[in-house]
Coordinates of C-alpha atoms in Angstrom, one line a residue:
M349 CA -11.3 24.0 -22.2
R350 CA -13.1 21.4 -20.4
A351 CA -13.5 20.9 -16.1
P352 CA -10.4 18.3 -16.3
E353 CA -8.0 19.3 -18.7
K354 CA -7.5 22.4 -16.4
L355 CA -6.9 20.5 -13.9
L356 CA -4.8 17.9 -15.1
L357 CA -2.6 21.4 -15.9
R358 CA -2.6 22.1 -13.1
L359 CA -1.5 19.4 -12.0
E360 CA 1.3 18.9 -14.1
W361 CA 2.4 22.3 -13.4
R362 CA 2.4 22.8 -10.1
V363 CA 2.2 18.1 -8.3
V364 CA 3.9 16.1 -12.1
R365 CA 6.8 18.8 -12.2
R366 CA 8.0 17.7 -8.6
L367 CA 7.4 14.0 -8.8
D368 CA 8.4 13.2 -12.1
G369 CA 11.2 10.6 -11.8
R370 CA 10.1 9.8 -8.3
L371 CA 7.9 7.3 -9.1
Q372 CA 9.6 5.3 -11.9
G373 CA 12.0 2.6 -11.7
G374 CA 12.1 0.2 -9.0
H375 CA 9.5 -2.1 -10.5
R376 CA 11.8 -4.7 -11.2
T377 CA 10.4 -8.8 -12.3
V378 CA 12.4 -11.7 -11.6
H379 CA 10.8 -13.1 -14.9
R380 CA 12.3 -12.7 -18.2
G381 CA 10.4 -9.9 -20.0
A382 CA 10.7 -7.6 -23.5
G383 CA 13.0 -4.7 -21.7
T384 CA 16.4 -5.8 -20.1
D385 CA 18.4 -3.4 -18.7
F386 CA 22.0 -5.9 -18.5
A387 CA 23.2 -5.9 -15.1
G388 CA 26.9 -7.6 -14.9
L389 CA 28.0 -10.6 -15.3
R390 CA 28.7 -13.9 -12.8
A391 CA 29.9 -17.0 -12.4
Y392 CA 27.7 -20.4 -13.5
V393 CA 26.1 -22.1 -11.2
E394 CA 24.7 -25.5 -11.3
G395 CA 21.5 -24.9 -11.4
D396 CA 21.7 -21.9 -13.8
D397 CA 19.7 -21.6 -17.4
A398 CA 22.4 -22.4 -19.4
R399 CA 20.6 -20.1 -21.9
H400 CA 22.0 -16.9 -20.2
I401 CA 26.2 -17.9 -20.9
D402 CA 27.9 -15.5 -22.2
W403 CA 30.1 -17.3 -24.4
N404 CA 33.0 -14.9 -25.5
V405 CA 33.8 -13.7 -21.8
T406 CA 33.8 -17.9 -20.7
A407 CA 36.1 -18.5 -23.7
R408 CA 38.3 -15.3 -22.6
L409 CA 38.2 -16.5 -18.3
N410 CA 38.1 -20.1 -19.7
E411 CA 35.3 -21.0 -16.7
P412 CA 31.2 -20.3 -17.9
H413 CA 29.4 -16.8 -17.0
L414 CA 26.5 -15.6 -16.8
R415 CA 25.1 -12.3 -18.0
Q416 CA 22.7 -10.7 -15.4
F417 CA 19.5 -8.3 -16.2
N418 CA 17.5 -6.2 -14.1
E419 CA 13.9 -5.8 -15.8
D420 CA 11.2 -3.2 -16.9
R421 CA 8.2 -5.1 -16.7
E422 CA 5.5 -2.8 -18.0
M423 CA 2.3 -2.5 -15.4
T424 CA -1.4 -2.5 -15.9
V425 CA -1.8 0.1 -13.1
W426 CA -5.9 0.2 -10.9
L427 CA -7.3 3.4 -9.5
V428 CA -9.9 2.5 -7.5
L429 CA -11.8 6.0 -6.3
D430 CA -14.4 6.1 -3.8
R431 CA -17.2 8.3 -4.7
S432 CA -19.2 8.0 -2.0
A433 CA -21.1 10.4 -0.4
S434 CA -18.8 10.9 2.3
M435 CA -15.9 11.6 1.0
A436 CA -17.7 14.7 -0.4
A437 CA -17.0 16.4 3.1
G438 CA -14.5 18.5 4.0
R439 CA -14.0 22.4 3.4
P440 CA -15.5 23.9 -0.4
G441 CA -13.2 23.5 -2.7
R442 CA -10.8 20.9 -0.7
G443 CA -13.0 18.6 0.3
K444 CA -12.4 14.5 0.0
H445 CA -13.6 14.4 -3.6
E446 CA -11.8 17.2 -4.7
V447 CA -8.8 15.7 -3.5
L448 CA -9.7 12.2 -4.1
A449 CA -9.3 13.6 -8.0
E450 CA -6.1 15.2 -7.8
L451 CA -4.7 12.1 -6.6
A452 CA -6.1 10.0 -9.1
L453 CA -5.6 12.5 -12.0
V454 CA -1.5 13.0 -10.6
L455 CA -1.0 8.3 -10.4
A456 CA -2.4 8.4 -13.8
R457 CA -0.4 11.3 -15.4
L458 CA 3.2 9.8 -13.6
F459 CA 2.3 6.0 -14.4
C460 CA 1.0 6.6 -17.8
R461 CA 5.1 8.4 -18.7
G462 CA 6.9 6.0 -17.1
G463 CA 5.5 3.5 -20.3
N464 CA 2.8 1.5 -17.9
R465 CA -1.7 1.3 -18.2
V466 CA -3.7 2.6 -16.5
G467 CA -7.7 1.6 -15.6
A468 CA -10.0 2.8 -13.1
L469 CA -13.0 2.0 -10.8
L470 CA -14.9 4.8 -9.6
F471 CA -17.2 3.7 -6.9
D472 CA -20.3 5.5 -5.7
M473 CA -22.8 2.8 -4.1
G474 CA -24.8 1.9 -8.0
V475 CA -23.3 0.9 -10.3
P476 CA -19.8 0.9 -10.4
R477 CA -17.8 2.9 -13.9
V478 CA -15.2 1.1 -15.3
V479 CA -12.3 4.0 -17.4
P480 CA -10.0 0.4 -19.2
P481 CA -6.5 1.0 -19.4
G482 CA -5.2 3.3 -21.3
A483 CA -1.7 5.0 -21.5
T484 CA -1.6 7.8 -22.8
R485 CA -1.9 11.8 -21.9
R486 CA -5.8 11.4 -23.5
H487 CA -6.8 8.6 -22.0
V488 CA -5.6 10.3 -18.1
L489 CA -7.8 13.2 -19.5
R490 CA -10.6 10.3 -19.7
I491 CA -10.6 9.4 -16.6
G492 CA -10.9 13.4 -15.7
A493 CA -14.2 13.2 -17.7
E494 CA -15.8 10.7 -15.4
L495 CA -14.6 12.3 -12.2
D496 CA -16.4 15.1 -13.0
R497 CA -19.2 13.8 -14.0
T498 CA -21.6 14.0 -10.5
A499 CA -22.8 10.8 -9.0
A500 CA -26.2 10.8 -7.2
A501 CA -25.2 9.2 -3.8
V502 CA -27.7 6.7 -2.6
S503 CA -29.8 7.6 0.2
G504 CA -29.9 4.5 3.0
Q505 CA -27.1 2.7 2.0
T506 CA -23.4 3.4 4.0
T507 CA -19.5 2.3 1.5
D508 CA -20.3 -1.9 1.3
L509 CA -16.1 -2.1 1.2
A510 CA -16.3 -5.4 0.8
A511 CA -18.0 -4.9 -2.9
M512 CA -15.8 -2.5 -3.7
L513 CA -13.2 -3.8 -3.7
D514 CA -14.2 -7.5 -4.9
A515 CA -15.0 -5.6 -8.1
V516 CA -11.2 -4.5 -9.0
A517 CA -10.6 -8.7 -8.1
R518 CA -12.9 -9.5 -11.4
L519 CA -11.8 -6.6 -13.9
A520 CA -7.7 -7.4 -12.9
R521 CA -6.7 -10.9 -14.4
R522 CA -3.8 -10.0 -14.7
R523 CA -1.8 -9.3 -11.5
S524 CA -1.6 -5.4 -11.2
L525 CA -1.0 -2.5 -8.8
I526 CA -3.9 -1.8 -7.7
V527 CA -4.0 1.8 -6.1
V528 CA -7.9 2.5 -3.3
V529 CA -8.4 6.2 -3.1
S530 CA -10.9 6.1 -0.7
D531 CA -12.1 7.4 3.4
F532 CA -12.8 3.9 4.1
I533 CA -15.7 4.7 6.1
G534 CA -18.6 1.8 5.7
E535 CA -19.3 -1.3 6.1
G536 CA -18.8 -4.7 5.4
D537 CA -16.7 -7.7 5.3
W538 CA -13.8 -5.7 4.0
E539 CA -10.8 -7.2 5.6
R540 CA -11.2 -10.8 3.9
S541 CA -11.2 -9.4 0.4
L542 CA -8.7 -7.2 1.3
L543 CA -6.8 -10.7 1.6
G544 CA -7.7 -12.2 -0.9
L545 CA -7.0 -8.8 -3.3
A546 CA -3.5 -8.5 -1.7
R547 CA -3.0 -12.7 -2.6
R548 CA -2.9 -12.1 -6.5
H549 CA -1.7 -8.8 -6.4
E550 CA 0.6 -5.6 -5.3
V551 CA -1.9 -3.4 -3.0
V552 CA -2.1 -0.1 -2.2
A553 CA -4.4 1.8 0.2
L554 CA -3.9 6.2 0.1
R555 CA -6.8 7.2 3.0
V556 CA -7.8 10.5 2.8
V557 CA -9.2 12.3 6.3
D558 CA -10.7 15.4 6.8
T559 CA -10.7 17.3 9.8
T560 CA -14.5 16.3 10.2
D561 CA -13.7 12.7 10.2
D562 CA -12.0 13.0 13.3
E563 CA -13.3 16.0 15.8
L564 CA -16.5 17.5 16.5
P565 CA -16.5 20.8 17.5
E566 CA -18.0 22.1 20.6
A567 CA -20.9 24.6 19.3
G568 CA -23.8 23.5 21.4
L569 CA -26.6 22.2 19.9
I570 CA -25.7 20.7 16.3
V571 CA -27.0 18.4 12.7
V572 CA -25.5 15.9 13.1
E573 CA -25.7 13.8 9.6
D574 CA -25.1 10.7 7.7
A575 CA -23.4 12.0 4.6
E576 CA -23.8 8.4 3.1
T577 CA -27.4 7.2 5.0
G578 CA -29.7 10.8 5.7
E579 CA -30.2 9.7 8.8
Q580 CA -30.3 13.9 10.9
L581 CA -29.9 14.0 14.9
I582 CA -29.5 16.7 17.3
V583 CA -26.9 16.5 19.7
D584 CA -25.2 18.4 21.9
S585 CA -21.5 18.5 21.2
G586 CA -20.1 20.1 24.5
D587 CA -21.6 17.1 26.1
P588 CA -18.7 14.9 27.7
L589 CA -20.1 11.4 27.1
F590 CA -21.3 12.2 23.8
R591 CA -17.9 13.4 23.1
V592 CA -16.2 9.7 24.8
R593 CA -18.6 7.9 23.0
F594 CA -17.9 9.5 19.3
R595 CA -14.0 9.6 20.4
A596 CA -13.8 5.6 20.7
A597 CA -16.3 5.3 17.3
V598 CA -13.8 7.5 15.4
D599 CA -10.6 5.6 17.7
A600 CA -12.4 2.0 16.9
R601 CA -12.9 2.7 13.2
D602 CA -8.7 3.8 12.7
A603 CA -8.2 0.6 15.1
R604 CA -10.4 -1.9 12.5
L605 CA -8.4 -0.6 9.4
T606 CA -4.8 -0.4 10.8
N607 CA -5.2 -4.5 11.7
G608 CA -7.3 -5.2 8.9
M609 CA -4.9 -3.4 6.4
R610 CA -1.8 -5.1 8.6
E611 CA -2.9 -8.5 8.4
A612 CA -3.0 -8.5 4.1
G613 CA 0.2 -6.8 4.0
V614 CA -1.1 -3.9 2.4
P615 CA 1.2 0.2 3.6
V616 CA -2.3 2.4 4.3
H617 CA -0.6 5.7 3.8
R618 CA -3.0 9.0 5.0
V619 CA -3.6 12.1 3.1
D620 CA -5.2 14.8 4.9
T621 CA -7.2 17.3 2.4
D622 CA -5.5 20.0 4.5
R623 CA -1.5 19.4 3.1
D624 CA 0.1 19.7 0.2
L625 CA -0.4 17.5 -2.5
A626 CA 3.4 17.1 -3.8
E627 CA 4.4 16.7 -0.2
A628 CA 2.0 13.7 0.5
L629 CA 2.8 11.4 -2.4
V630 CA 6.8 12.5 -1.7
E631 CA 6.3 11.0 2.1
V632 CA 4.2 8.2 0.1
V633 CA 7.1 7.3 -2.0
A634 CA 9.5 6.8 0.6
R635 CA 7.8 4.6 2.4
T636 CA 7.0 2.3 0.1
R637 CA 10.7 2.3 -1.2
D638 CA 11.8 1.7 3.1
R639 CA 9.3 -1.0 2.8
R640 CA 10.8 -2.8 0.1
T641 CA 14.6 -2.6 1.1

């Protein structure tokens, strides 16, 4: 059995079963579509669409009444998956790359089971790899196979977050749900790109975080390497001044991310590598519903 199949089977057993039903529904639209659920009747008001009048009820009550519907609309979901070098951080078997792969497969499986089409854009600082939207389990495995491929990181570059967001903007031609899975460690004028993307689509950010992103161990002289540029420095991890500067840089990065997401109206959810995946996604769903009510 191939690795993507093994991983998907494990996730279906441990995670998807626990989440099934929590991510379905809740995507309603005022636009008329192919699938409708009858919601009830109400009295006709001047300006209403006369095509929706229920003539049987109108004749019985001697007053015009309209049929109301809740309508499910099939969504197109795009998973934007950051495969840059910084995503390789973390302990073996549970690094950010592994958590991203699990998130991608779980979300793809859940959305496909709900009748939605899911596509993926894998961004690894080279030419983005695209998996066109599909809606079957076999399609989810195709996304898994792309994730299983090892992409060589481009030395001397940092993740261009703006380019990643612009790439999915070009792909998503109809209004879609865009789920960006990344550690958001990178450069570029990504705030402007995010604003443009959020104007046309519903965007959700899942920020994958490992303890190594935020904490510096006190271990004396250590070699620090930038995972994306390959630059190495020898630093004294116990130096109080260096630790203050490190903390300030982390706080500035987090503040920029928070402010940029807030201005674009995009919810950002933190997913720690050491946390149970199902619990993390349940929290994401709960926070999303609270935000909509």
